[in-house]
């Protein structure tokens, strides 16, 4: 009887040690679409998720890209309108209207430009808000025109997935 118990314990030990050897990081199991190359953004390495293309509401040929990225330990939201001469001021708001009726404002931290680009550093509160709510409407205000976008449910799922991936991702150091 004791021999059987010893064999059982030895068997459990080998099984548990092989399971420990097979453990992988959580980020590896997600197969996140995060890319990082040797390009620099303001002198620092960065990683980015797949861009989400949004069409301007009630317009046929005006589009914007909504892209999440990470630099150092901070997650950023990059927003760019593909229309000529769209001037964006610093502190220009990006208003998010959630499906529960709540409005949330993010402010552009990128310098004044006329190429339609906004960069927003997301705080932990911002990330939590984006991960727990679905965006119904995005309003982007520029000097000449206000733009409105309506992300789909698939876009909302991608935003939450990309935020989760970027939270876990470690930006690799330059070789």
Coordinates of N, CA, C and O in Angstrom, one line a residue:
X1 N 0.8 -1.2 0.0 CA 0.0 0.0 0.0 C 0.9 1.3 0.0 O 0.6 2.2 -0.7
X2 N 2.0 1.3 0.8 CA 2.9 2.4 0.9 C 3.6 2.6 -0.5 O 3.9 3.7 -0.8
X3 N 3.9 1.5 -1.1 CA 4.6 1.6 -2.4 C 3.7 2.3 -3.4 O 4.1 3.1 -4.2
X4 N 2.4 1.9 -3.4 CA 1.4 2.5 -4.3 C 1.3 4.0 -4.0 O 1.3 4.8 -5.0
X5 N 1.3 4.4 -2.8 CA 1.2 5.9 -2.5 C 2.5 6.6 -2.9 O 2.4 7.7 -3.5
X6 N 3.7 6.0 -2.8 CA 4.9 6.6 -3.2 C 4.9 6.7 -4.7 O 5.3 7.8 -5.3
X7 N 4.5 5.7 -5.4 CA 4.4 5.8 -6.9 C 3.4 6.9 -7.4 O 3.7 7.6 -8.3
X8 N 2.3 7.0 -6.7 CA 1.3 8.0 -7.0 C 1.9 9.4 -6.8 O 1.7 10.3 -7.6
X9 N 2.6 9.6 -5.7 CA 3.2 10.9 -5.4 C 4.3 11.3 -6.4 O 4.4 12.4 -6.9
X10 N 5.1 10.2 -6.8 CA 6.2 10.5 -7.8 C 5.5 10.8 -9.1 O 6.0 11.7 -9.8
X11 N 4.5 10.1 -9.5 CA 3.7 10.4 -10.7 C 3.2 11.8 -10.7 O 3.3 12.6 -11.7
X12 N 2.5 12.2 -9.6 CA 2.0 13.6 -9.5 C 3.1 14.6 -9.6 O 2.9 15.7 -10.2
X13 N 4.3 14.3 -9.0 CA 5.4 15.3 -9.0 C 5.8 15.5 -10.5 O 6.1 16.6 -10.9
X14 N 6.0 14.4 -11.3 CA 6.4 14.5 -12.6 C 5.4 15.3 -13.5 O 5.7 16.1 -14.4
X15 N 4.1 15.0 -13.3 CA 3.0 15.7 -14.0 C 3.0 17.2 -13.7 O 3.0 18.0 -14.6
X16 N 3.1 17.5 -12.4 CA 3.1 18.9 -12.0 C 4.3 19.7 -12.5 O 4.3 20.8 -12.9
X17 N 5.5 19.0 -12.5 CA 6.7 19.7 -13.0 C 6.7 19.9 -14.5 O 7.1 20.9 -15.0
X18 N 6.0 19.0 -15.3 CA 5.9 19.2 -16.7 C 4.9 20.3 -17.0 O 5.0 21.0 -18.0
X19 N 3.9 20.4 -16.2 CA 2.9 21.5 -16.4 C 3.6 22.9 -16.1 O 3.4 23.8 -16.8
X20 N 4.4 22.9 -15.1 CA 5.1 24.2 -14.8 C 6.1 24.6 -15.9 O 6.2 25.7 -16.2
X21 N 6.7 23.6 -16.5 CA 7.6 23.9 -17.6 C 6.9 24.4 -18.9 O 7.4 25.1 -19.7
X22 N 5.6 24.1 -19.0 CA 4.8 24.5 -20.2 C 4.1 25.8 -20.0 O 3.5 26.3 -20.9
X23 N 4.2 26.4 -18.8 CA 3.5 27.7 -18.6 C 4.1 28.7 -19.5 O 5.3 28.8 -19.7
X24 N 3.3 29.6 -20.1 CA 3.7 30.7 -20.9 C 3.1 31.9 -20.4 O 2.1 31.9 -19.7
X25 N 3.6 33.1 -20.8 CA 3.1 34.3 -20.3 C 1.7 34.5 -20.9 O 1.4 34.0 -22.0
X26 N 0.9 35.3 -20.2 CA -0.5 35.5 -20.7 C -0.5 36.2 -22.0 O -1.4 35.9 -22.9
X27 N 0.4 37.1 -22.3 CA 0.4 37.8 -23.6 C 0.7 36.9 -24.7 O 0.2 37.1 -25.8
X28 N 1.4 35.8 -24.5 CA 1.7 34.8 -25.6 C 0.5 34.1 -26.0 O 0.3 33.7 -27.2
X29 N -0.4 33.8 -25.1 CA -1.6 33.0 -25.4 C -2.7 33.9 -26.1 O -3.6 33.3 -26.7
X30 N -2.6 35.2 -26.0 CA -3.6 36.0 -26.6 C -3.4 36.2 -28.1 O -4.4 36.6 -28.8
X31 N -2.2 36.0 -28.6 CA -1.9 36.3 -30.0 C -2.3 37.7 -30.4 O -3.1 37.9 -31.3
X32 N -1.8 38.7 -29.7 CA -2.1 40.1 -29.8 C -1.5 40.6 -31.1 O -0.4 40.3 -31.4
X33 N -2.3 41.5 -31.8 CA -1.8 42.1 -33.1 C -1.0 43.3 -32.8 O -1.3 44.4 -33.3
X34 N 0.0 43.2 -31.9 CA 0.9 44.4 -31.6 C 2.2 44.3 -32.4 O 2.8 43.2 -32.5
X35 N 2.5 45.4 -33.0 CA 3.8 45.5 -33.8 C 4.7 46.5 -33.2 O 4.3 47.5 -32.7
X36 N 6.0 46.2 -33.3 CA 7.0 47.2 -32.9 C 8.2 47.0 -33.9 O 8.6 45.9 -34.2
X37 N 8.6 48.1 -34.4 CA 9.8 48.1 -35.3 C 10.9 49.1 -34.7 O 10.7 49.5 -33.6
X38 N 11.9 49.4 -35.4 CA 13.0 50.2 -34.9 C 12.8 51.7 -35.1 O 13.6 52.5 -34.9
X39 N 11.6 52.1 -35.7 CA 11.3 53.5 -35.8 C 11.1 54.1 -34.5 O 10.7 53.5 -33.5
X40 N 11.4 55.4 -34.4 CA 11.3 56.1 -33.1 C 10.2 57.2 -33.2 O 9.9 57.8 -34.3
X41 N 9.5 57.4 -32.2 CA 8.5 58.5 -32.0 C 9.0 59.4 -31.0 O 9.1 59.0 -29.8
X42 N 9.4 60.6 -31.4 CA 10.0 61.6 -30.5 C 11.2 61.0 -29.7 O 11.3 61.2 -28.5
X43 N 12.0 60.3 -30.5 CA 13.2 59.7 -29.9 C 13.0 58.5 -29.0 O 14.0 58.0 -28.4
X44 N 11.8 57.9 -29.0 CA 11.6 56.8 -28.1 C 10.9 55.6 -29.0 O 10.1 55.9 -29.9
X45 N 11.2 54.4 -28.6 CA 10.6 53.3 -29.2 C 9.1 53.2 -28.9 O 8.7 53.6 -27.8
X46 N 8.3 52.6 -29.8 CA 6.9 52.5 -29.5 C 6.4 51.2 -30.1 O 7.0 50.7 -31.0
X47 N 5.2 50.8 -29.6 CA 4.5 49.6 -30.2 C 3.1 50.1 -30.5 O 2.6 51.0 -29.9
X48 N 2.5 49.5 -31.5 CA 1.1 49.9 -31.9 C 0.3 48.7 -32.2 O 0.7 47.7 -32.7
X49 N -1.0 48.9 -32.0 CA -2.0 47.9 -32.4 C -2.5 48.2 -33.8 O -2.2 49.2 -34.4
X50 N -3.3 47.3 -34.4 CA -3.8 47.4 -35.7 C -4.7 48.6 -35.7 O -5.6 48.8 -34.8
X51 N -4.6 49.5 -36.7 CA -5.5 50.7 -36.8 C -7.0 50.3 -37.1 O -7.2 49.3 -37.8
X52 N -7.9 51.1 -36.6 CA -9.3 50.9 -36.8 C -9.7 52.1 -37.7 O -9.6 53.3 -37.4
X53 N -10.2 51.8 -38.9 CA -10.7 52.8 -39.8 C -12.1 53.1 -39.6 O -13.0 52.3 -39.5
X54 N -12.4 54.4 -39.4 CA -13.7 54.9 -39.2 C -14.1 55.9 -40.3 O -13.3 56.7 -40.8
X55 N -15.4 55.8 -40.8 CA -15.9 56.7 -41.8 C -16.7 57.8 -41.1 O -17.4 57.6 -40.1
X56 N -16.5 59.1 -41.6 CA -17.2 60.2 -41.1 C -18.6 60.0 -41.3 O -19.1 59.7 -42.4
X57 N -19.4 60.2 -40.3 CA -20.9 60.1 -40.4 C -21.5 61.0 -41.4 O -21.1 62.2 -41.5
X58 N -22.3 60.5 -42.3 CA -23.0 61.2 -43.4 C -22.0 61.8 -44.4 O -22.3 62.8 -45.1
X59 N -20.9 61.2 -44.6 CA -19.9 61.6 -45.6 C -19.5 60.3 -46.3 O -19.3 59.2 -45.7
X60 N -19.3 60.4 -47.6 CA -18.9 59.2 -48.4 C -17.4 58.9 -48.4 O -16.9 57.8 -48.4
X61 N -16.6 60.0 -48.5 CA -15.2 59.8 -48.8 C -14.3 60.4 -47.8 O -13.1 60.7 -48.1
X62 N -14.8 60.6 -46.6 CA -13.9 61.1 -45.5 C -13.8 60.1 -44.4 O -14.8 59.5 -43.9
X63 N -12.5 59.8 -44.1 CA -12.2 58.7 -43.1 C -11.2 59.2 -42.1 O -10.5 60.2 -42.3
X64 N -11.2 58.5 -41.0 CA -10.2 58.7 -39.9 C -9.7 57.4 -39.4 O -10.3 56.3 -39.6
X65 N -8.5 57.4 -38.8 CA -8.0 56.2 -38.2 C -7.9 56.4 -36.7 O -7.6 57.5 -36.2
X66 N -8.3 55.4 -36.0 CA -8.3 55.3 -34.5 C -7.3 54.2 -34.2 O -7.5 53.1 -34.5
X67 N -6.1 54.6 -33.6 CA -5.1 53.6 -33.4 C -4.6 53.8 -31.9 O -4.3 54.9 -31.5
X68 N -4.4 52.7 -31.3 CA -3.8 52.6 -29.9 C -2.3 52.2 -30.0 O -2.0 51.4 -30.8
X69 N -1.5 52.8 -29.2 CA -0.1 52.5 -29.1 C 0.4 52.6 -27.7 O -0.2 53.1 -26.8
X70 N 1.7 52.2 -27.6 CA 2.3 52.3 -26.3 C 3.7 52.8 -26.4 O 4.5 52.3 -27.3
X71 N 4.1 53.7 -25.6 CA 5.5 54.2 -25.5 C 5.9 54.3 -24.1 O 5.1 54.8 -23.3
X72 N 7.0 53.7 -23.8 CA 7.4 53.5 -22.4 C 6.3 52.7 -21.7 O 6.0 51.7 -22.1
X73 N 5.8 53.2 -20.6 CA 4.7 52.5 -19.9 C 3.3 53.1 -20.2 O 2.4 52.7 -19.6
X74 N 3.3 54.1 -21.1 CA 2.0 54.8 -21.3 C 1.3 54.4 -22.6 O 1.9 54.1 -23.6
X75 N 0.0 54.3 -22.5 CA -0.8 54.0 -23.7 C -1.4 55.2 -24.3 O -1.9 56.1 -23.6
X76 N -1.3 55.3 -25.6 CA -1.7 56.5 -26.3 C -2.8 56.2 -27.3 O -2.9 55.0 -27.8
X77 N -3.7 57.1 -27.6 CA -4.7 57.0 -28.6 C -4.3 58.0 -29.7 O -4.1 59.2 -29.4
X78 N -4.1 57.5 -30.9 CA -3.7 58.4 -32.1 C -5.0 58.5 -33.0 O -5.6 57.4 -33.3
X79 N -5.3 59.7 -33.3 CA -6.5 59.9 -34.1 C -6.2 60.8 -35.3 O -5.6 61.9 -35.1
X80 N -6.4 60.4 -36.5 CA -6.0 61.2 -37.7 C -7.2 61.1 -38.7 O -7.7 60.1 -39.1
X81 N -7.5 62.3 -39.1 CA -8.5 62.5 -40.2 C -7.8 62.6 -41.5 O -6.9 63.4 -41.7
X82 N -8.2 61.8 -42.5 CA -7.6 61.8 -43.8 C -8.3 62.8 -44.8 O -8.8 62.5 -45.8
X83 N -8.3 64.1 -44.4 CA -8.8 65.2 -45.2 C -7.8 66.3 -45.2 O -7.2 66.5 -44.1
X84 N -7.6 66.9 -46.3 CA -6.6 68.0 -46.4 C -6.9 69.2 -45.5 O -8.1 69.6 -45.4
X85 N -5.9 69.8 -44.9 CA -6.1 71.1 -44.2 C -7.1 71.0 -43.1 O -7.9 71.9 -42.9
X86 N -7.0 70.0 -42.3 CA -7.8 69.9 -41.1 C -6.9 70.3 -39.9 O -6.0 69.6 -39.5
X87 N -7.2 71.5 -39.4 CA -6.4 72.1 -38.3 C -6.9 71.7 -36.9 O -8.1 71.9 -36.6
X88 N -6.0 71.2 -36.1 CA -6.4 70.7 -34.8 C -5.5 71.5 -33.8 O -4.3 71.6 -33.9
X89 N -6.2 72.1 -32.8 CA -5.5 72.8 -31.7 C -5.1 71.8 -30.6 O -5.8 70.8 -30.4
X90 N -4.1 72.2 -29.9 CA -3.8 71.5 -28.6 C -4.9 71.7 -27.7 O -5.6 72.7 -27.7
X91 N -5.3 70.7 -26.9 CA -6.4 70.7 -25.9 C -7.7 70.6 -26.6 O -8.8 70.7 -26.0
X92 N -7.7 70.4 -28.0 CA -9.0 70.2 -28.7 C -9.6 68.9 -28.2 O -9.0 67.9 -28.2
X93 N -10.9 68.9 -27.9 CA -11.5 67.7 -27.3 C -11.9 66.6 -28.3 O -12.2 66.9 -29.5
X94 N -11.9 65.4 -27.9 CA -12.4 64.3 -28.6 C -13.5 63.8 -27.6 O -13.2 63.3 -26.5
X95 N -14.7 63.9 -28.0 CA -15.9 63.5 -27.2 C -16.3 62.1 -27.5 O -16.5 61.8 -28.7
X96 N -16.4 61.3 -26.5 CA -16.9 59.9 -26.7 C -18.3 59.8 -26.0 O -18.4 60.2 -24.8
X97 N -19.2 59.3 -26.8 CA -20.6 59.1 -26.2 C -20.8 57.6 -26.2 O -20.7 56.9 -27.2
X98 N -21.0 57.1 -25.0 CA -21.2 55.6 -24.8 C -22.6 55.2 -25.0 O -23.5 56.0 -24.9
X99 N -22.8 53.9 -25.2 CA -24.2 53.4 -25.4 C -25.1 53.6 -24.2 O -26.3 53.6 -24.3
X100 N -24.5 53.7 -23.0 CA -25.3 53.9 -21.8 C -25.7 55.4 -21.6 O -26.4 55.8 -20.6
X101 N -25.4 56.3 -22.6 CA -25.8 57.7 -22.6 C -24.8 58.6 -22.0 O -24.9 59.8 -22.0
X102 N -23.7 58.1 -21.4 CA -22.7 58.9 -20.8 C -21.7 59.5 -21.8 O -21.4 58.9 -22.8
X103 N -21.3 60.7 -21.5 CA -20.3 61.4 -22.4 C -19.0 61.4 -21.7 O -18.9 61.7 -20.5
X104 N -17.9 61.3 -22.4 CA -16.5 61.3 -21.8 C -15.6 62.1 -22.7 O -15.7 61.9 -23.9
X105 N -14.8 63.0 -22.2 CA -14.0 63.9 -23.0 C -12.5 63.6 -22.8 O -12.1 63.4 -21.7
X106 N -11.8 63.4 -23.9 CA -10.4 63.3 -23.9 C -9.8 64.5 -24.6 O -10.4 65.0 -25.6
X107 N -8.7 65.0 -24.1 CA -8.1 66.2 -24.7 C -6.8 65.9 -25.4 O -6.0 65.2 -25.0
X108 N -6.7 66.5 -26.6 CA -5.5 66.3 -27.5 C -4.3 66.9 -26.8 O -4.3 68.1 -26.4
X109 N -3.2 66.1 -26.7 CA -2.0 66.6 -26.1 C -0.9 66.9 -27.2 O 0.1 67.4 -26.9
X110 N -1.3 66.6 -28.4 CA -0.3 66.8 -29.5 C -0.3 68.3 -29.9 O -1.3 69.0 -29.7
X111 N 0.8 68.8 -30.4 CA 0.9 70.2 -30.7 C 0.0 70.6 -31.8 O -0.6 69.7 -32.6
X112 N -0.3 71.9 -32.0 CA -1.1 72.4 -33.0 C -0.6 72.0 -34.4 O 0.6 72.0 -34.7
X113 N -1.5 71.5 -35.2 CA -1.1 71.0 -36.6 C -2.3 71.1 -37.5 O -3.5 71.3 -37.1
X114 N -2.0 71.1 -38.8 CA -3.1 71.2 -39.8 C -3.1 69.9 -40.7 O -3.4 70.0 -41.9
X115 N -2.7 68.8 -40.1 CA -2.7 67.6 -40.9 C -3.7 66.6 -40.2 O -3.8 65.4 -40.6
X116 N -4.6 67.1 -39.3 CA -5.7 66.3 -38.8 C -5.3 65.3 -37.8 O -6.0 64.3 -37.6
X117 N -4.2 65.5 -37.1 CA -3.7 64.5 -36.1 C -3.9 64.9 -34.7 O -3.6 66.1 -34.3
X118 N -4.4 64.0 -33.9 CA -4.5 64.2 -32.4 C -3.8 63.0 -31.7 O -4.0 61.9 -32.2
X119 N -3.1 63.3 -30.7 CA -2.5 62.2 -29.8 C -2.9 62.5 -28.4 O -2.8 63.6 -27.9
X120 N -3.4 61.4 -27.8 CA -4.0 61.5 -26.4 C -3.3 60.5 -25.6 O -3.4 59.3 -25.9
X121 N -2.7 60.9 -24.5 CA -2.1 60.0 -23.5 C -3.3 59.5 -22.6 O -3.9 60.4 -22.0
X122 N -3.5 58.2 -22.6 CA -4.7 57.7 -21.8 C -4.2 57.5 -20.4 O -3.3 56.8 -20.1
X123 N -5.0 58.0 -19.4 CA -4.8 57.7 -18.0 C -5.4 56.3 -17.7 O -6.1 55.7 -18.5
X124 N -5.1 55.9 -16.5 CA -5.8 54.6 -16.1 C -7.3 54.7 -16.0 O -8.0 53.8 -16.4
X125 N -7.8 55.9 -15.6 CA -9.2 56.1 -15.6 C -9.8 56.0 -17.0 O -10.8 55.5 -17.3
X126 N -9.1 56.7 -18.0 CA -9.5 56.6 -19.4 C -9.6 55.2 -19.9 O -10.5 54.8 -20.6
X127 N -8.5 54.4 -19.6 CA -8.5 53.0 -20.1 C -9.6 52.2 -19.5 O -10.3 51.4 -20.2
X128 N -9.8 52.4 -18.2 CA -10.9 51.7 -17.5 C -12.2 52.0 -18.1 O -13.1 51.2 -18.4
X129 N -12.4 53.3 -18.4 CA -13.7 53.8 -19.0 C -13.9 53.2 -20.4 O -15.0 52.7 -20.8
X130 N -12.8 53.1 -21.2 CA -12.9 52.6 -22.6 C -13.2 51.0 -22.6 O -13.8 50.5 -23.4
X131 N -12.6 50.4 -21.6 CA -12.7 48.9 -21.5 C -14.1 48.5 -21.0 O -14.5 47.4 -21.3
X132 N -14.7 49.3 -20.2 CA -16.0 48.9 -19.6 C -17.2 49.5 -20.3 O -18.3 49.1 -19.9
X133 N -17.0 50.3 -21.3 CA -18.2 50.8 -22.1 C -18.0 50.6 -23.6 O -16.9 50.6 -24.1
X134 N -19.1 50.6 -24.3 CA -19.1 50.6 -25.7 C -19.3 52.0 -26.3 O -20.3 52.7 -25.8
X135 N -18.5 52.4 -27.2 CA -18.6 53.8 -27.8 C -19.7 53.7 -28.8 O -19.7 52.9 -29.7
X136 N -20.7 54.7 -28.7 CA -21.7 54.8 -29.7 C -21.3 55.9 -30.7 O -21.6 55.6 -31.9
X137 N -20.8 57.0 -30.3 CA -20.4 58.1 -31.2 C -19.1 58.7 -30.7 O -18.9 58.9 -29.5
X138 N -18.3 59.1 -31.7 CA -17.1 59.9 -31.4 C -17.2 61.2 -32.1 O -17.5 61.3 -33.3
X139 N -17.1 62.3 -31.4 CA -17.1 63.6 -32.0 C -15.7 64.3 -31.9 O -15.1 64.3 -30.8
X140 N -15.2 64.7 -33.0 CA -13.9 65.4 -33.0 C -14.0 66.8 -33.6 O -14.6 67.0 -34.6
X141 N -13.6 67.7 -32.8 CA -13.7 69.1 -33.1 C -12.4 69.7 -33.6 O -11.4 69.6 -33.1
X142 N -12.5 70.4 -34.8 CA -11.4 71.1 -35.4 C -11.8 72.5 -35.6 O -12.9 72.9 -35.3
X143 N -10.8 73.3 -36.1 CA -11.1 74.7 -36.3 C -12.2 75.1 -37.3 O -13.0 76.0 -37.0
X144 N -12.3 74.3 -38.4 CA -13.3 74.6 -39.4 C -14.6 73.8 -39.3 O -15.7 74.2 -39.6
X145 N -14.4 72.5 -38.9 CA -15.6 71.6 -39.0 C -15.5 70.6 -37.8 O -14.5 70.3 -37.4
X146 N -16.7 70.2 -37.4 CA -16.8 69.1 -36.4 C -17.1 67.8 -37.1 O -17.9 67.7 -38.0
X147 N -16.4 66.7 -36.7 CA -16.6 65.4 -37.3 C -17.2 64.5 -36.4 O -17.0 64.5 -35.2
X148 N -18.0 63.6 -36.9 CA -18.7 62.6 -36.1 C -18.5 61.2 -36.7 O -18.6 61.0 -37.9
X149 N -18.3 60.2 -35.8 CA -18.0 58.9 -36.2 C -18.9 57.9 -35.4 O -19.1 58.2 -34.2
X150 N -19.3 56.8 -36.0 CA -20.1 55.8 -35.3 C -19.4 54.4 -35.4 O -19.6 53.7 -36.3
X151 N -18.6 54.1 -34.3 CA -17.9 52.8 -34.4 C -18.9 51.6 -34.3 O -19.9 51.8 -33.6
X152 N -18.6 50.5 -34.9 CA -19.5 49.4 -34.8 C -19.2 48.6 -33.6 O -18.2 48.9 -32.9
X153 N -19.9 47.6 -33.3 CA -19.7 46.7 -32.1 C -18.4 46.0 -32.3 O -17.6 45.7 -31.3
X154 N -18.0 45.6 -33.5 CA -16.7 44.9 -33.8 C -15.6 45.9 -33.5 O -14.5 45.5 -32.9
X155 N -15.7 47.2 -33.8 CA -14.7 48.2 -33.5 C -14.6 48.3 -32.0 O -13.4 48.4 -31.5
X156 N -15.7 48.3 -31.3 CA -15.6 48.4 -29.8 C -14.9 47.2 -29.2 O -14.1 47.3 -28.3
X157 N -15.2 46.0 -29.7 CA -14.5 44.8 -29.3 C -13.0 44.9 -29.5 O -12.2 44.5 -28.7
X158 N -12.6 45.4 -30.7 CA -11.2 45.5 -31.0 C -10.5 46.5 -30.1 O -9.4 46.3 -29.7
X159 N -11.2 47.6 -29.8 CA -10.6 48.6 -28.9 C -10.3 48.0 -27.5 O -9.2 48.2 -27.0
X160 N -11.3 47.3 -27.0 CA -11.1 46.6 -25.7 C -10.0 45.6 -25.8 O -9.1 45.5 -24.9
X161 N -9.9 44.8 -26.8 CA -8.9 43.8 -27.0 C -7.5 44.4 -27.1 O -6.6 44.0 -26.5
X162 N -7.4 45.5 -28.0 CA -6.1 46.1 -28.1 C -5.6 46.8 -26.8 O -4.4 46.8 -26.5
X163 N -6.5 47.4 -26.1 CA -6.2 48.0 -24.8 C -5.6 46.9 -23.8 O -4.6 47.1 -23.2
X164 N -6.3 45.8 -23.8 CA -5.9 44.7 -23.0 C -4.5 44.2 -23.4 O -3.6 44.0 -22.6
X165 N -4.3 44.0 -24.7 CA -3.0 43.6 -25.2 C -1.9 44.6 -24.9 O -0.8 44.2 -24.4
X166 N -2.1 45.9 -25.1 CA -1.1 46.9 -24.8 C -0.8 47.0 -23.3 O 0.3 47.4 -23.0
X167 N -1.8 46.8 -22.5 CA -1.5 46.8 -21.0 C -0.5 45.8 -20.7 O 0.4 46.0 -19.8
X168 N -0.5 44.6 -21.3 CA 0.4 43.5 -21.0 C 1.7 43.6 -21.7 O 2.7 43.0 -21.3
X169 N 1.7 44.3 -22.9 CA 2.9 44.3 -23.7 C 4.0 45.2 -23.1 O 3.8 46.3 -22.6
X170 N 5.2 44.7 -23.2 CA 6.4 45.4 -22.8 C 7.1 45.9 -24.0 O 7.5 45.1 -24.9
X171 N 7.3 47.2 -24.2 CA 8.0 47.7 -25.3 C 9.5 47.3 -25.2 O 10.1 47.6 -24.2
X172 N 9.9 46.6 -26.2 CA 11.3 46.1 -26.2 C 12.3 47.2 -26.4 O 12.0 48.2 -27.0
X173 N 13.5 47.0 -25.8 CA 14.6 48.0 -25.9 C 15.3 47.9 -27.2 O 15.2 46.8 -27.9
X174 N 15.9 49.0 -27.6 CA 16.6 49.0 -28.9 C 17.8 48.1 -28.8 O 18.5 48.0 -27.8
X175 N 18.1 47.3 -29.8 CA 19.2 46.4 -29.8 C 20.5 47.0 -30.0 O 20.7 48.0 -30.6

